[in-house]
Short mmCIF file of C-alpha atoms and ligand atoms in Angstrom, two decimals:
data_model
loop_
_atom_site.label_atom_id
_atom_site.label_comp_id
_atom_site.label_asym_id
_atom_site.label_seq_id
_atom_site.Cartn_x
_atom_site.Cartn_y
_atom_site.Cartn_z
CA MET A 1 -22.25 142.22 34.20
CA SER A 2 -18.95 140.83 32.89
CA ASN A 3 -17.67 141.98 29.54
CA GLN A 4 -15.93 139.15 27.79
CA ILE A 5 -14.60 139.84 24.32
CA LYS A 6 -14.58 136.68 22.27
CA SER A 7 -14.32 136.21 18.56
CA GLY A 8 -16.11 132.84 18.23
CA PRO A 9 -19.67 132.41 16.96
CA THR A 10 -22.23 134.34 18.98
CA LEU A 11 -24.83 132.59 21.08
CA ALA A 12 -27.60 134.02 23.23
CA VAL A 13 -29.15 132.09 26.10
CA ILE A 14 -32.53 133.18 27.47
CA GLY A 15 -32.82 132.28 31.15
CA ALA A 16 -30.06 132.13 33.78
CA GLY A 17 -31.31 129.03 35.59
CA LEU A 18 -29.34 125.82 35.90
CA ALA A 19 -30.24 124.48 32.43
CA GLY A 20 -29.42 127.71 30.57
CA LEU A 21 -26.18 128.36 32.43
CA ARG A 22 -24.95 124.77 32.16
CA CYS A 23 -25.48 124.99 28.40
CA ALA A 24 -23.93 128.49 28.31
CA ALA A 25 -20.84 127.40 30.28
CA LEU A 26 -20.14 124.41 28.03
CA LEU A 27 -20.49 126.51 24.86
CA ALA A 28 -18.38 129.35 26.27
CA GLU A 29 -15.68 126.78 27.07
CA ALA A 30 -15.89 125.60 23.46
CA GLY A 31 -15.20 129.12 22.16
CA TYR A 32 -18.64 130.65 21.67
CA ALA A 33 -19.15 134.29 22.66
CA VAL A 34 -22.13 133.75 24.97
CA SER A 35 -24.61 136.40 26.12
CA VAL A 36 -27.17 135.37 28.74
CA PHE A 37 -30.41 137.33 29.15
CA GLU A 38 -32.27 136.98 32.45
CA LYS A 39 -35.46 138.77 33.41
CA SER A 40 -34.71 138.74 37.17
CA ARG A 41 -32.06 140.68 39.07
CA GLY A 42 -29.73 137.72 39.46
CA THR A 43 -28.93 134.20 38.32
CA GLY A 44 -30.44 130.99 39.68
CA GLY A 45 -34.05 130.82 38.55
CA ARG A 46 -35.52 128.15 40.80
CA LEU A 47 -32.14 127.86 42.55
CA ALA A 48 -32.57 131.44 43.73
CA SER A 49 -31.53 132.95 47.04
CA SER A 50 -32.91 136.09 48.62
CA ARG A 51 -32.03 138.67 51.26
CA LEU A 52 -33.69 138.38 54.64
CA GLY A 53 -32.57 141.40 56.66
CA ASP A 54 -28.77 141.21 56.84
CA LEU A 55 -28.80 137.52 55.96
CA THR A 56 -29.62 135.51 52.85
CA THR A 57 -31.73 132.43 52.44
CA ASP A 58 -32.41 129.88 49.69
CA LEU A 59 -35.94 130.38 48.41
CA GLY A 60 -35.92 127.81 45.62
CA VAL A 61 -34.69 124.23 45.72
CA PRO A 62 -33.19 123.90 49.22
CA PHE A 63 -30.53 121.32 48.35
CA ILE A 64 -29.31 119.27 45.42
CA GLU A 65 -29.71 115.51 45.67
CA THR A 66 -28.45 114.29 42.34
CA ARG A 67 -28.05 111.06 40.40
CA GLN A 68 -26.16 112.83 37.63
CA ALA A 69 -22.49 111.81 37.81
CA SER A 70 -21.38 114.93 35.89
CA LEU A 71 -23.26 117.23 38.30
CA GLN A 72 -21.84 115.41 41.31
CA GLN A 73 -18.37 115.74 39.82
CA TRP A 74 -18.84 119.44 39.04
CA LEU A 75 -20.05 120.13 42.60
CA SER A 76 -17.13 118.28 44.16
CA GLN A 77 -14.68 120.23 41.98
CA HIS A 78 -15.80 123.51 43.64
CA PRO A 79 -15.40 122.96 47.40
CA ASP A 80 -15.44 126.71 48.13
CA SER A 81 -18.90 127.06 46.59
CA ALA A 82 -20.54 123.65 47.04
CA GLN A 83 -20.54 121.49 50.15
CA CYS A 84 -22.47 118.54 51.53
CA TRP A 85 -25.05 119.32 54.19
CA GLN A 86 -25.71 116.64 56.78
CA PRO A 87 -28.96 117.59 58.46
CA SER A 88 -30.49 115.71 61.34
CA GLN A 89 -33.75 114.71 59.71
CA THR A 90 -37.12 113.22 60.51
CA ASP A 91 -40.71 113.17 59.28
CA PHE A 92 -43.72 115.18 60.51
CA THR A 93 -44.06 112.99 63.61
CA LEU A 94 -40.85 114.78 64.75
CA GLN A 95 -39.68 111.46 66.22
CA ALA A 96 -36.18 109.91 66.09
CA PRO A 97 -34.19 112.54 64.18
CA ARG A 98 -30.94 111.25 62.70
CA VAL A 99 -28.35 112.00 60.05
CA ASP A 100 -28.85 109.71 57.07
CA PRO A 101 -25.35 108.82 55.80
CA ALA A 102 -26.82 107.40 52.60
CA ARG A 103 -28.14 110.79 51.46
CA GLU A 104 -25.79 113.23 49.77
CA LEU A 105 -27.36 116.71 49.92
CA TRP A 106 -25.34 119.44 48.21
CA VAL A 107 -25.81 123.13 48.98
CA GLY A 108 -24.24 126.31 47.62
CA VAL A 109 -22.02 128.14 50.09
CA PRO A 110 -22.98 130.60 51.46
CA ARG A 111 -26.17 130.46 49.36
CA SER A 112 -27.43 128.40 46.43
CA SER A 113 -27.21 131.19 43.85
CA VAL A 114 -23.38 131.02 44.00
CA LEU A 115 -23.63 127.84 41.95
CA THR A 116 -25.21 129.56 38.98
CA ARG A 117 -22.90 132.58 39.43
CA LEU A 118 -20.03 130.13 39.09
CA LEU A 119 -21.45 128.75 35.84
CA SER A 120 -21.86 132.28 34.48
CA ALA A 121 -18.17 133.16 34.92
CA GLY A 122 -17.31 132.98 31.21
CA VAL A 123 -20.40 134.63 29.75
CA THR A 124 -21.75 138.15 29.39
CA LEU A 125 -24.76 138.39 31.69
CA HIS A 126 -27.64 140.82 31.08
CA THR A 127 -29.98 140.80 34.06
CA GLU A 128 -33.39 142.51 34.32
CA THR A 129 -33.84 141.88 30.60
CA ARG A 130 -36.94 140.01 29.57
CA VAL A 131 -36.75 138.63 26.03
CA SER A 132 -40.08 138.73 24.23
CA VAL A 133 -39.21 137.94 20.59
CA VAL A 134 -36.94 135.26 19.10
CA TRP A 135 -37.00 135.40 15.32
CA PRO A 136 -34.55 133.96 12.77
CA ASP A 137 -33.95 136.32 9.81
CA ARG A 138 -31.23 136.86 7.21
CA GLN A 139 -28.77 138.38 9.69
CA GLY A 140 -29.05 135.59 12.27
CA VAL A 141 -31.53 135.16 15.12
CA LEU A 142 -33.06 138.43 16.25
CA LEU A 143 -33.90 139.03 19.91
CA ARG A 144 -36.15 141.82 21.17
CA ASP A 145 -36.95 142.73 24.76
CA GLU A 146 -40.41 143.37 26.21
CA HIS A 147 -40.28 147.00 25.00
CA ALA A 148 -39.63 145.76 21.44
CA GLU A 149 -36.04 147.10 21.64
CA VAL A 150 -33.56 145.06 19.59
CA LEU A 151 -31.15 143.16 21.84
CA GLY A 152 -29.09 141.96 18.90
CA HIS A 153 -28.65 139.33 16.23
CA PHE A 154 -26.94 136.09 17.25
CA ASP A 155 -25.63 133.11 15.30
CA LYS A 156 -27.53 130.76 17.62
CA VAL A 157 -30.11 131.13 20.37
CA VAL A 158 -31.02 128.89 23.31
CA ILE A 159 -34.36 129.24 25.09
CA ALA A 160 -33.93 127.96 28.67
CA THR A 161 -37.08 129.08 30.47
CA PRO A 162 -39.88 127.08 32.13
CA ALA A 163 -42.30 125.69 29.51
CA PRO A 164 -45.08 128.31 29.92
CA GLN A 165 -42.53 131.12 29.55
CA ALA A 166 -41.01 129.42 26.48
CA VAL A 167 -44.34 129.35 24.61
CA PRO A 168 -44.34 133.03 23.49
CA LEU A 169 -40.68 132.71 22.43
CA LEU A 170 -41.27 129.70 20.21
CA ASP A 171 -43.15 131.21 17.24
CA ALA A 172 -40.30 130.05 14.99
CA LEU A 173 -40.44 126.46 16.30
CA GLN A 174 -44.13 125.67 16.23
CA SER A 175 -44.03 121.95 16.97
CA CYS A 176 -41.93 122.60 20.07
CA GLN A 177 -44.28 125.48 20.97
CA ALA A 178 -47.21 123.06 21.04
CA ARG A 179 -45.27 120.67 23.27
CA ALA A 180 -44.35 123.45 25.68
CA ALA A 181 -47.96 124.62 25.79
CA ALA A 182 -49.05 121.14 26.88
CA ILE A 183 -46.81 121.15 29.98
CA SER A 184 -48.31 122.18 33.30
CA LEU A 185 -46.33 123.16 36.36
CA ARG A 186 -47.18 122.91 40.05
CA PRO A 187 -46.98 126.02 42.22
CA ALA A 188 -45.43 126.30 45.70
CA TRP A 189 -45.44 128.83 48.48
CA VAL A 190 -42.12 129.12 50.32
CA LEU A 191 -41.80 131.02 53.58
CA ALA A 192 -38.42 131.95 55.08
CA LEU A 193 -38.49 133.05 58.72
CA ALA A 194 -35.79 134.78 60.77
CA LEU A 195 -36.43 133.75 64.37
CA GLU A 196 -35.22 135.16 67.65
CA GLN A 197 -34.21 131.69 68.78
CA ARG A 198 -34.38 128.05 67.78
CA PRO A 199 -37.65 126.38 68.87
CA GLU A 200 -36.91 123.97 71.73
CA SER A 201 -38.95 121.17 70.19
CA LEU A 202 -36.70 121.36 67.12
CA ALA A 203 -33.41 121.53 69.02
CA GLN A 204 -32.24 118.24 67.42
CA ILE A 205 -33.93 118.64 64.02
CA ASP A 206 -32.67 120.38 60.87
CA LEU A 207 -34.92 118.87 58.20
CA ILE A 208 -38.50 117.60 58.26
CA GLU A 209 -39.92 115.88 55.18
CA GLY A 210 -42.88 113.59 54.55
CA GLN A 211 -46.65 113.66 54.26
CA HIS A 212 -48.42 116.63 55.80
CA PRO A 213 -51.50 118.58 54.67
CA GLU A 214 -49.83 121.98 54.93
CA PHE A 215 -46.12 121.30 54.48
CA LYS A 216 -43.88 119.54 52.02
CA ARG A 217 -40.70 120.31 53.92
CA ILE A 218 -39.41 122.38 56.81
CA LEU A 219 -35.72 123.03 57.23
CA ARG A 220 -33.28 124.95 59.33
CA GLU A 221 -31.53 127.07 56.74
CA SER A 222 -28.94 128.13 59.31
CA SER A 223 -27.71 124.55 59.71
CA LYS A 224 -26.38 124.53 56.15
CA PRO A 225 -22.63 125.18 55.78
CA GLY A 226 -21.68 128.87 55.69
CA ARG A 227 -25.01 130.23 56.99
CA ALA A 228 -25.64 132.46 60.00
CA GLY A 229 -28.60 133.52 62.13
CA GLU A 230 -31.66 131.43 62.98
CA ILE A 231 -33.46 131.05 59.67
CA TRP A 232 -36.04 128.36 58.89
CA THR A 233 -37.64 127.67 55.53
CA LEU A 234 -41.14 126.25 55.22
CA GLN A 235 -42.23 124.87 51.84
CA ALA A 236 -45.99 124.47 51.67
CA SER A 237 -47.47 121.28 50.25
CA GLN A 238 -48.65 121.28 46.65
CA GLU A 239 -52.32 121.02 47.74
CA TRP A 240 -52.02 123.91 50.21
CA SER A 241 -50.10 126.05 47.70
CA GLU A 242 -52.72 125.46 45.01
CA ALA A 243 -55.59 126.22 47.36
CA TYR A 244 -54.02 129.43 48.74
CA LEU A 245 -52.18 130.66 45.65
CA SER A 246 -53.89 134.05 45.60
CA LEU A 247 -53.29 134.91 49.28
CA SER A 248 -50.97 137.81 50.15
CA GLY A 249 -47.48 137.03 51.43
CA GLU A 250 -48.44 138.39 54.85
CA THR A 251 -51.48 136.12 55.14
CA VAL A 252 -49.41 133.13 54.02
CA MET A 253 -46.87 133.97 56.73
CA HIS A 254 -49.57 134.06 59.44
CA GLU A 255 -51.23 130.85 58.20
CA LEU A 256 -48.03 128.82 57.87
CA VAL A 257 -46.59 130.04 61.17
CA ALA A 258 -49.85 129.04 62.90
CA SER A 259 -49.64 125.56 61.32
CA TRP A 260 -46.00 125.27 62.33
CA VAL A 261 -46.75 126.20 65.93
CA ALA A 262 -49.61 123.66 65.94
CA LEU A 263 -47.14 121.02 64.69
CA THR A 264 -44.36 121.70 67.17
CA GLY A 265 -46.31 123.06 70.15
CA ASP A 266 -43.69 125.81 70.48
CA PRO A 267 -44.50 129.50 70.07
CA VAL A 268 -41.99 131.37 67.86
CA LYS A 269 -40.89 135.00 67.76
CA VAL A 270 -40.53 136.05 64.10
CA LEU A 271 -37.99 138.83 63.50
CA GLY A 272 -38.45 138.96 59.73
CA TYR A 273 -39.89 136.92 56.90
CA ARG A 274 -39.98 136.50 53.15
CA ALA A 275 -42.88 134.72 51.46
CA HIS A 276 -42.42 133.71 47.84
CA ARG A 277 -45.10 132.39 45.51
CA TRP A 278 -43.52 130.08 42.91
CA LEU A 279 -46.01 129.76 40.07
CA TYR A 280 -43.70 127.28 38.39
CA CYS A 281 -42.09 125.07 41.03
CA ASP A 282 -41.91 121.70 39.34
CA VAL A 283 -43.35 120.00 36.28
CA ASN A 284 -46.47 117.88 36.33
CA SER A 285 -46.01 115.97 33.10
CA VAL A 286 -42.58 115.65 31.61
CA GLU A 287 -40.95 115.03 28.30
CA THR A 288 -37.87 112.86 28.03
CA THR A 289 -36.39 114.21 24.81
CA GLN A 290 -33.61 115.99 26.81
CA ALA A 291 -33.46 119.06 24.57
CA VAL A 292 -34.52 120.39 21.16
CA TRP A 293 -32.16 121.76 18.50
CA ASP A 294 -33.36 123.13 15.15
CA GLY A 295 -30.23 123.64 13.06
CA ASP A 296 -32.08 125.35 10.18
CA ARG A 297 -33.45 128.07 12.41
CA ALA A 298 -30.41 127.98 14.76
CA VAL A 299 -32.71 127.91 17.80
CA GLY A 300 -32.57 125.37 20.64
CA VAL A 301 -34.60 124.71 23.76
CA CYS A 302 -33.56 123.24 27.12
CA GLY A 303 -34.98 123.17 30.64
CA ASP A 304 -36.03 120.74 33.36
CA TRP A 305 -39.35 120.13 31.58
CA LEU A 306 -37.62 118.43 28.64
CA ALA A 307 -35.66 115.91 30.71
CA GLY A 308 -37.75 114.49 33.51
CA GLY A 309 -37.99 117.62 35.67
CA GLY A 310 -36.04 118.78 38.72
CA VAL A 311 -32.43 119.80 39.14
CA ASP A 312 -31.20 116.67 37.40
CA GLY A 313 -33.51 117.32 34.46
CA ALA A 314 -32.25 120.90 34.14
CA TRP A 315 -28.58 119.85 34.26
CA GLN A 316 -29.11 116.97 31.85
CA SER A 317 -31.08 119.10 29.42
CA GLY A 318 -28.53 121.96 29.38
CA THR A 319 -25.73 119.43 28.86
CA ALA A 320 -27.59 117.64 26.06
CA LEU A 321 -28.35 120.87 24.18
CA ALA A 322 -24.71 122.02 24.34
CA GLN A 323 -23.65 118.65 22.89
CA MET A 324 -26.27 118.90 20.11
CA ILE A 325 -25.06 122.40 19.19
CA LEU A 326 -21.40 121.37 19.25
CA SER A 327 -22.00 118.37 17.04
CA SER A 328 -24.30 120.20 14.60
C1 FAD B 401 -39.32 125.65 46.22
C2 FAD B 401 -38.73 124.69 45.23
C3 FAD B 401 -38.33 123.44 45.65
C4 FAD B 401 -37.79 122.53 44.72
N1 FAD B 401 -37.38 121.30 45.16
C5 FAD B 401 -36.78 120.46 44.29
C6 FAD B 401 -36.24 119.21 44.73
O1 FAD B 401 -36.34 118.84 45.91
N2 FAD B 401 -35.62 118.41 43.82
C7 FAD B 401 -35.48 118.78 42.50
O2 FAD B 401 -34.88 118.04 41.72
N3 FAD B 401 -35.97 119.95 42.06
C8 FAD B 401 -36.62 120.79 42.91
N4 FAD B 401 -37.13 121.98 42.46
C9 FAD B 401 -37.14 122.24 41.01
C10 FAD B 401 -35.79 122.72 40.48
O3 FAD B 401 -35.39 123.85 41.20
C11 FAD B 401 -35.98 123.05 39.00
O4 FAD B 401 -36.43 121.89 38.33
C12 FAD B 401 -34.70 123.54 38.28
O5 FAD B 401 -33.98 124.44 39.08
C13 FAD B 401 -35.14 124.17 36.96
O6 FAD B 401 -34.04 124.77 36.31
P1 FAD B 401 -34.25 125.41 34.86
O7 FAD B 401 -32.97 126.03 34.48
O8 FAD B 401 -34.86 124.41 33.94
O9 FAD B 401 -35.39 126.54 35.06
P2 FAD B 401 -35.37 127.86 35.95
O10 FAD B 401 -34.55 127.67 37.17
O11 FAD B 401 -36.81 128.23 36.14
O12 FAD B 401 -34.65 128.95 35.04
C14 FAD B 401 -35.31 129.65 34.02
C15 FAD B 401 -34.90 131.11 34.03
O13 FAD B 401 -35.48 131.76 32.91
C16 FAD B 401 -35.81 133.09 33.28
N5 FAD B 401 -36.78 133.59 32.29
C17 FAD B 401 -38.05 133.16 32.06
N6 FAD B 401 -38.59 133.83 31.02
C18 FAD B 401 -37.65 134.71 30.59
C19 FAD B 401 -37.62 135.67 29.53
N7 FAD B 401 -38.66 135.86 28.72
N8 FAD B 401 -36.50 136.43 29.38
C20 FAD B 401 -35.42 136.25 30.19
N9 FAD B 401 -35.40 135.35 31.21
C21 FAD B 401 -36.49 134.58 31.40
C22 FAD B 401 -36.38 132.91 34.69
O14 FAD B 401 -36.38 134.13 35.42
C23 FAD B 401 -35.40 131.88 35.26
O15 FAD B 401 -34.30 132.49 35.89
C24 FAD B 401 -37.66 122.91 43.36
C25 FAD B 401 -38.06 124.19 42.94
C26 FAD B 401 -38.58 125.08 43.86
C27 FAD B 401 -39.01 126.45 43.40
#
C-alpha cells in the first residue's frame, strides 16, 4: 500500500481492474487524492497473474490486442513493463504455424499485472477490502466494507466492478442498477500448466486459436517476453466452461490435459498446475454508453460492460468517466 498525501478533492475507486485504475490514474494526475479499494490481494482484475511454483503466469486476458490509440500509446511509453509478443501461431489443425506481422499483441513484462501496478503508482491502494455499501449522505459518499465497517467519506466515488458485482453497490443509482442487473457475463476455465519439457508436436507453435469444442485458446506462456520455465495456458471454450463450471480444479486439470494430449498426440509430464474458474470472463450483451456519472450523488460507474466489453471497453470506459468527472 502506498501512502500518498494529497490535498485535492477525495475520490474512491472500487475495483483495481483496468477500467478503475485508468480512471484513478487520470484523476490522480489531475490532483485528486485517490483511494482504490480492491477485494483481491492484488491489482489486475481480469488482467491478473498468479504464482505457479517459483514462476508466475497470466491467468486472465493473455495479451492485449487493442484498437484504442491512447492505450497503444500508453503501452509504448512503458517499454520496461509492456512489450510486443510475436508468437508463432496457428489454429487447432496445428498446421502451418507462422508469425503474423499484422497482429500487435502486447503483454506485461514479466507478467500482465505489472500494467495495473503501473497505473496504481499515484493512488493509495487498499487490497483485500470488499466494499459492500456506497451511500451519499451529508458528509459526502459513505463507503462500508463487507463487515459494515466504515471505510470513509469521499467527495466522489467510482464503481469499477463487473456488472453483477456493481448491482449491490448501486442502491443510490437505481436506473444504472437496473441496467447492470440486465447484463450477463460468460464464464471461462483457465488452466496453467508447468511442464517438464515442451511437447515435440508444439516445438514450432506458441499460440493456437480457433474453433474447438474444448478450447478457445492454447498458448505457450513462456514464449512471452520476460518469462521463464515451460508454462502453457489453456483457456477452455465458452461451451465447455459453462458445461463444467461446477467441477473441481483438479478434475478440470485432468479433463483439459486429456483433451490436449488427444489434440497433439504427445503425452505431457505436468510439474504443477493452477486452474482458475472465471465466473465473469467477458460480457454477453453490452452497453455503449461508455460510463455513467451522476453529479448530484457524486457517484460514477465504469467497466468493460459499459463500453463494448473487453480490454478496449475497460480502457475506454475508465477514460470516459475520468473526463466526465473532470468536466463536471
Ligand atoms: C481468461 C480471460 C480471457 C480474456 N480474453 C480477452 C481477449 O482476448 N480480449 C479482450 O479484449 N478481453 C479479454 N478478456 C476480458 C478482459 O480481461 C476484461 O474485459 C477487462 O480486463 C475488464 O476490466 P474491468 O476493469 O472492466 O473489470 P475487472 O478486470 O473485472 O476489474 C474489476 C475489479 O473489481 C474488483 N471488485 C469487484 N467487486 C468488488 C467490491 N465489492 N469491492 C472491491 N473490489 C471489487 C474485482 O476483484 C476486480 O479486480 C478476457 C478475460 C479473461 C478472464
